[in-house]
Short mmCIF file of C-alpha atoms and ligand atoms in Angstrom, two decimals:
data_model
loop_
_atom_site.label_atom_id
_atom_site.label_comp_id
_atom_site.label_asym_id
_atom_site.label_seq_id
_atom_site.Cartn_x
_atom_site.Cartn_y
_atom_site.Cartn_z
CA MET S 47 103.51 98.29 91.77
CA GLU S 48 104.44 95.06 93.25
CA ILE S 49 101.95 92.19 93.49
CA ILE S 50 102.27 89.27 95.83
CA ILE S 51 100.18 86.37 95.18
CA CYS S 52 99.27 84.13 98.23
CA LYS S 53 97.89 80.78 98.86
CA ASP S 54 94.73 82.11 100.67
CA TYR S 55 93.50 84.94 102.76
CA GLU S 56 95.32 83.61 105.94
CA GLU S 57 98.81 83.98 104.05
CA ILE S 58 97.73 87.26 102.76
CA SER S 59 96.92 88.42 106.22
CA LYS S 60 100.19 87.19 107.77
CA LYS S 61 102.36 88.60 104.96
CA ALA S 62 100.70 91.97 104.90
CA GLY S 63 100.41 91.96 108.67
CA LYS S 64 104.02 91.45 108.99
CA GLU S 65 104.57 94.72 107.02
CA VAL S 66 102.65 96.80 109.42
CA ILE S 67 104.43 94.84 112.62
CA ASP S 68 107.75 95.57 111.04
CA LEU S 69 106.85 99.25 110.72
CA LEU S 70 105.64 99.63 114.23
CA LYS S 71 108.75 98.00 115.42
CA SER S 72 111.03 100.28 113.64
CA LYS S 73 108.89 103.24 113.90
CA PRO S 74 106.60 103.10 117.09
CA ALA S 75 105.04 106.57 116.49
CA ALA S 76 104.05 105.71 112.91
CA THR S 77 100.92 106.92 111.43
CA LEU S 78 98.62 104.40 109.92
CA GLY S 79 95.81 104.71 107.24
CA LEU S 80 93.23 102.12 107.96
CA ALA S 81 90.38 100.47 106.16
CA THR S 82 87.26 98.74 107.08
CA GLY S 83 85.48 95.88 105.35
CA SER S 84 86.32 92.22 105.18
CA SER S 85 89.81 92.57 103.60
CA PRO S 86 91.81 93.99 106.60
CA ILE S 87 90.36 91.86 109.27
CA GLY S 88 93.03 89.29 109.11
CA ILE S 89 95.73 91.96 109.38
CA TYR S 90 93.98 93.52 112.58
CA ASN S 91 94.13 90.18 113.89
CA GLU S 92 97.92 89.74 113.29
CA LEU S 93 98.50 93.17 114.88
CA ILE S 94 96.33 92.18 117.89
CA ARG S 95 98.22 88.99 118.27
CA ALA S 96 101.79 90.82 117.87
CA TYR S 97 100.48 93.32 120.61
CA ARG S 98 99.41 90.57 122.93
CA GLU S 99 102.80 88.96 122.57
CA GLY S 100 104.49 92.21 123.36
CA GLU S 101 106.17 92.49 119.92
CA ILE S 102 104.45 95.81 119.23
CA THR S 103 102.86 98.74 121.20
CA PHE S 104 100.17 101.12 119.98
CA GLU S 105 101.06 103.71 122.67
CA SER S 106 102.31 106.31 120.15
CA VAL S 107 100.47 105.16 117.07
CA LYS S 108 98.15 107.45 115.22
CA SER S 109 95.69 106.24 113.01
CA PHE S 110 93.48 107.78 110.06
CA ASN S 111 90.47 105.91 108.61
CA LEU S 112 89.36 106.10 104.93
CA ASP S 113 85.79 106.73 105.41
CA GLU S 114 82.54 106.35 107.25
CA TYR S 115 78.84 106.11 106.28
CA VAL S 116 76.75 109.42 106.65
CA GLY S 117 73.85 109.45 108.90
CA LEU S 118 74.83 106.54 111.12
CA ASP S 119 75.25 107.19 114.74
CA ARG S 120 78.86 106.39 115.71
CA ASN S 121 77.54 103.79 118.11
CA HIS S 122 75.40 101.98 115.32
CA PRO S 123 76.69 98.47 115.09
CA GLN S 124 77.51 98.92 111.45
CA SER S 125 79.32 102.32 111.63
CA TYR S 126 82.95 102.29 110.76
CA TYR S 127 83.69 103.78 114.29
CA SER S 128 82.18 100.53 115.83
CA PHE S 129 83.87 98.42 113.31
CA MET S 130 87.51 99.65 114.01
CA HIS S 131 86.66 99.49 117.96
CA GLU S 132 85.45 95.92 117.71
CA HIS S 133 88.17 94.66 115.23
CA LEU S 134 91.21 96.41 116.26
CA PHE S 135 91.18 99.44 118.78
CA ASP S 136 89.34 97.92 121.74
CA LYS S 137 92.09 95.25 121.70
CA VAL S 138 95.36 97.13 121.54
CA ASN S 139 96.62 100.08 123.67
CA ILE S 140 95.94 103.01 121.14
CA LYS S 141 94.88 106.19 122.59
CA GLU S 142 91.56 107.35 121.65
CA GLU S 143 92.86 110.89 121.06
CA ASN S 144 95.16 109.35 118.38
CA ILE S 145 92.24 107.89 116.46
CA HIS S 146 90.67 109.62 113.45
CA ILE S 147 87.70 108.58 111.77
CA PRO S 148 85.64 111.14 109.68
CA TYR S 149 81.96 111.70 111.04
CA VAL S 150 78.82 113.13 109.60
CA PHE S 151 75.52 112.40 111.13
CA ASP S 152 73.69 115.52 110.03
CA LEU S 153 74.22 116.04 106.30
CA ASN S 154 73.98 119.88 106.82
CA LYS S 155 77.19 119.47 108.59
CA GLY S 156 78.86 117.60 106.07
CA PHE S 157 80.88 120.21 104.14
CA ALA S 158 82.40 121.43 107.45
CA ALA S 159 83.32 117.82 108.46
CA CYS S 160 85.02 117.29 104.87
CA LYS S 161 86.93 120.58 105.29
CA LYS S 162 87.95 119.52 108.97
CA TYR S 163 89.33 115.93 107.84
CA SER S 164 91.01 117.39 104.86
CA LYS S 165 93.01 120.08 106.92
CA LEU S 166 94.11 117.25 109.38
CA LEU S 167 95.27 115.14 106.41
CA GLU S 168 97.08 118.07 104.87
CA ASN S 169 99.04 118.16 108.25
CA THR S 170 99.76 114.49 108.43
CA GLU S 171 102.08 112.24 106.74
CA ILE S 172 100.49 108.64 106.47
CA ASP S 173 103.43 106.07 106.72
CA LEU S 174 101.54 103.13 105.48
CA GLN S 175 97.97 103.14 104.21
CA ILE S 176 95.90 99.73 104.26
CA LEU S 177 93.34 99.60 101.35
CA GLY S 178 90.71 97.10 100.07
CA ILE S 179 89.21 97.51 96.59
CA GLY S 180 85.64 97.58 95.74
CA SER S 181 84.31 95.24 92.70
CA ASN S 182 83.88 98.57 90.80
CA GLY S 183 87.55 99.71 91.59
CA HIS S 184 86.57 102.15 94.20
CA ILE S 185 89.28 102.72 97.07
CA GLY S 186 87.95 104.44 100.10
CA PHE S 187 84.55 105.40 98.80
CA ASN S 188 86.14 106.93 95.70
CA GLU S 189 83.56 105.68 93.20
CA PRO S 190 83.96 105.45 89.32
CA GLY S 191 84.12 109.01 87.95
CA THR S 192 85.77 110.69 90.93
CA PRO S 193 88.52 112.98 89.95
CA PHE S 194 92.00 112.19 90.75
CA THR S 195 92.36 115.44 92.35
CA GLN S 196 89.60 114.90 94.86
CA ARG S 197 90.03 115.77 98.53
CA THR S 198 87.65 114.43 101.39
CA PHE S 199 84.09 114.68 100.26
CA ILE S 200 80.52 113.24 100.67
CA VAL S 201 79.81 110.80 98.17
CA ASN S 202 76.72 109.21 96.83
CA LEU S 203 77.27 105.38 97.02
CA THR S 204 76.75 103.24 93.80
CA ASP S 205 74.14 100.82 93.80
CA LYS S 206 76.78 98.15 93.18
CA THR S 207 78.60 99.30 96.42
CA ARG S 208 75.20 99.32 98.31
CA GLN S 209 74.60 95.82 96.95
CA ASP S 210 78.09 94.58 98.16
CA ASN S 211 77.83 96.03 101.71
CA LYS S 212 74.28 94.88 101.97
CA ARG S 213 75.59 91.58 103.76
CA PHE S 214 76.39 93.80 106.78
CA PHE S 215 72.96 95.16 107.24
CA SER S 216 69.42 93.30 107.36
CA SER S 217 68.15 94.84 104.01
CA LEU S 218 69.35 96.97 101.10
CA GLU S 219 67.20 99.78 102.35
CA GLU S 220 69.29 99.95 105.57
CA VAL S 221 72.55 100.53 103.71
CA PRO S 222 73.28 104.27 103.85
CA THR S 223 73.28 106.06 100.40
CA LYS S 224 75.97 108.54 101.24
CA ALA S 225 79.43 108.17 102.80
CA ILE S 226 82.35 110.71 103.82
CA THR S 227 85.64 109.52 102.20
CA MET S 228 89.04 110.60 102.01
CA GLY S 229 89.74 111.72 98.58
CA LEU S 230 91.99 110.02 96.08
CA VAL S 231 94.67 112.81 96.15
CA GLU S 232 94.88 112.19 99.93
CA ILE S 233 94.94 108.41 99.68
CA VAL S 234 97.90 108.58 97.39
CA GLN S 235 99.96 110.97 99.62
CA ALA S 236 100.79 108.11 101.77
CA LYS S 237 104.34 106.98 101.89
CA ARG S 238 103.55 103.46 101.19
CA ILE S 239 100.30 101.64 100.34
CA ILE S 240 99.13 98.21 100.74
CA LEU S 241 96.15 96.78 98.94
CA ILE S 242 94.36 93.54 100.08
CA ALA S 243 92.23 91.61 97.80
CA SER S 244 90.83 88.00 98.35
CA GLY S 245 88.29 85.92 96.61
CA ALA S 246 87.00 85.49 92.93
CA PRO S 247 84.46 88.62 93.14
CA LYS S 248 87.82 90.50 93.23
CA ALA S 249 89.55 88.92 90.24
CA MET S 250 88.19 91.45 87.61
CA ALA S 251 88.99 94.54 89.69
CA ILE S 252 92.58 93.14 90.19
CA ALA S 253 93.11 92.52 86.51
CA LYS S 254 91.94 96.11 85.68
CA LEU S 255 94.06 97.36 88.35
CA LEU S 256 97.04 95.91 87.01
CA ASN S 257 96.51 96.18 83.14
CA GLY S 258 93.57 98.22 82.44
CA PRO S 259 93.61 101.88 81.41
CA ILE S 260 94.49 104.61 84.00
CA GLY S 261 91.58 107.02 84.47
CA THR S 262 88.86 107.99 86.51
CA LYS S 263 86.42 105.26 85.40
CA PHE S 264 88.42 102.77 87.82
CA PRO S 265 89.58 105.04 90.52
CA ALA S 266 92.06 102.43 91.89
CA SER S 267 94.07 102.83 88.68
CA ILE S 268 95.47 106.10 90.42
CA LEU S 269 97.66 103.56 92.35
CA ARG S 270 99.69 102.73 89.04
CA SER S 271 101.40 106.20 89.47
CA HIS S 272 102.33 105.79 93.02
CA PRO S 273 106.18 104.54 93.79
CA ASN S 274 105.44 102.54 96.69
CA VAL S 275 102.34 100.16 96.37
CA THR S 276 102.14 96.45 97.24
CA ILE S 277 99.19 94.37 96.30
CA PHE S 278 98.46 91.07 98.19
CA VAL S 279 95.94 88.74 96.44
CA ASP S 280 95.01 85.32 96.79
CA LYS S 281 94.86 82.81 93.83
CA ALA S 282 91.17 83.48 93.20
CA ALA S 283 91.60 87.10 93.32
CA ALA S 284 94.57 86.89 90.91
CA SER S 285 92.90 84.45 88.57
CA LEU S 286 92.06 86.87 85.69
CA ILE S 287 95.29 88.67 85.62
CA GLU S 288 96.30 87.12 82.40
CA GLY S 289 94.27 87.37 79.21
CA VAL S 290 91.55 89.65 80.14
CA ILE S 291 90.08 91.89 77.18
CA TYR S 292 89.42 95.45 78.12
CA GLU S 293 86.74 97.51 76.57
C1 F6R I 101 86.55 100.42 103.62
C2 F6R I 101 86.74 101.02 102.20
C3 F6R I 101 86.29 100.05 100.91
C4 F6R I 101 86.47 98.68 101.02
C5 F6R I 101 86.13 97.97 99.92
C6 F6R I 101 86.28 96.42 99.78
O1 F6R I 101 86.81 101.41 104.59
O2 F6R I 101 87.14 101.91 102.35
O3 F6R I 101 87.11 100.84 99.93
O4 F6R I 101 87.93 98.58 101.19
O5 F6R I 101 84.84 98.12 99.70
O6 F6R I 101 85.39 95.85 100.90
P1 F6R I 101 85.74 94.59 101.40
O7 F6R I 101 87.07 94.43 101.89
O8 F6R I 101 84.60 94.29 102.49
O9 F6R I 101 85.65 93.78 100.17
#
């Protein structure tokens, strides 16, 4: 696992963004694994800039998102479908039919939706997966305790995750309690993975990711067994890497 410590979020976004831009230059029909949340927004801005300046095109790019809240209409402002359109898709020339975001509005149809997304992923090779990390070590919405063999499933979001995501909603009650997420085994099937973490609230998670035990208590630790992972962090997120005592 390679770690790149950057001055700040802007530098993370430029360096990690360059990776994606270079991939799309060398492989215009690349398949990207995409994340939502605060972490990748800077990368998406870099991609939009490169697209507007004619460096890259999304004409043949395919995308697969990690996750989506259960029970939110696609057009709800906090759905990940809306997030992706607002922060990337509406600003580049990606084709709607090449965009894949899991969707479960009616929980009764959840199992079928998981099977469908899993099948799609089985027949796909993701060239580059972008990840953020939850302060509890989740990747996608694979919360602590998720088996490393897990495929796409419906997860009960932990209180910690709902608290962390409350900032996007007007109250905690509005934050959905469930999500559909790519499973850990599907995430690590990507050829290359880049993980972004910025700010002091991510410092403990990054320290555990690098030096803590590998196991289901800390889902992101699965990345330690992947041969091609780079972590981009700023100084604040890197601040606990040395000298942490683990239970
Ligand atoms: C989002 C996702 C989550 C986030 C994580 C960090 O699609 O899968 O794992 O990456 O919760 O979120 P931010 O970047 O908002 O701190």
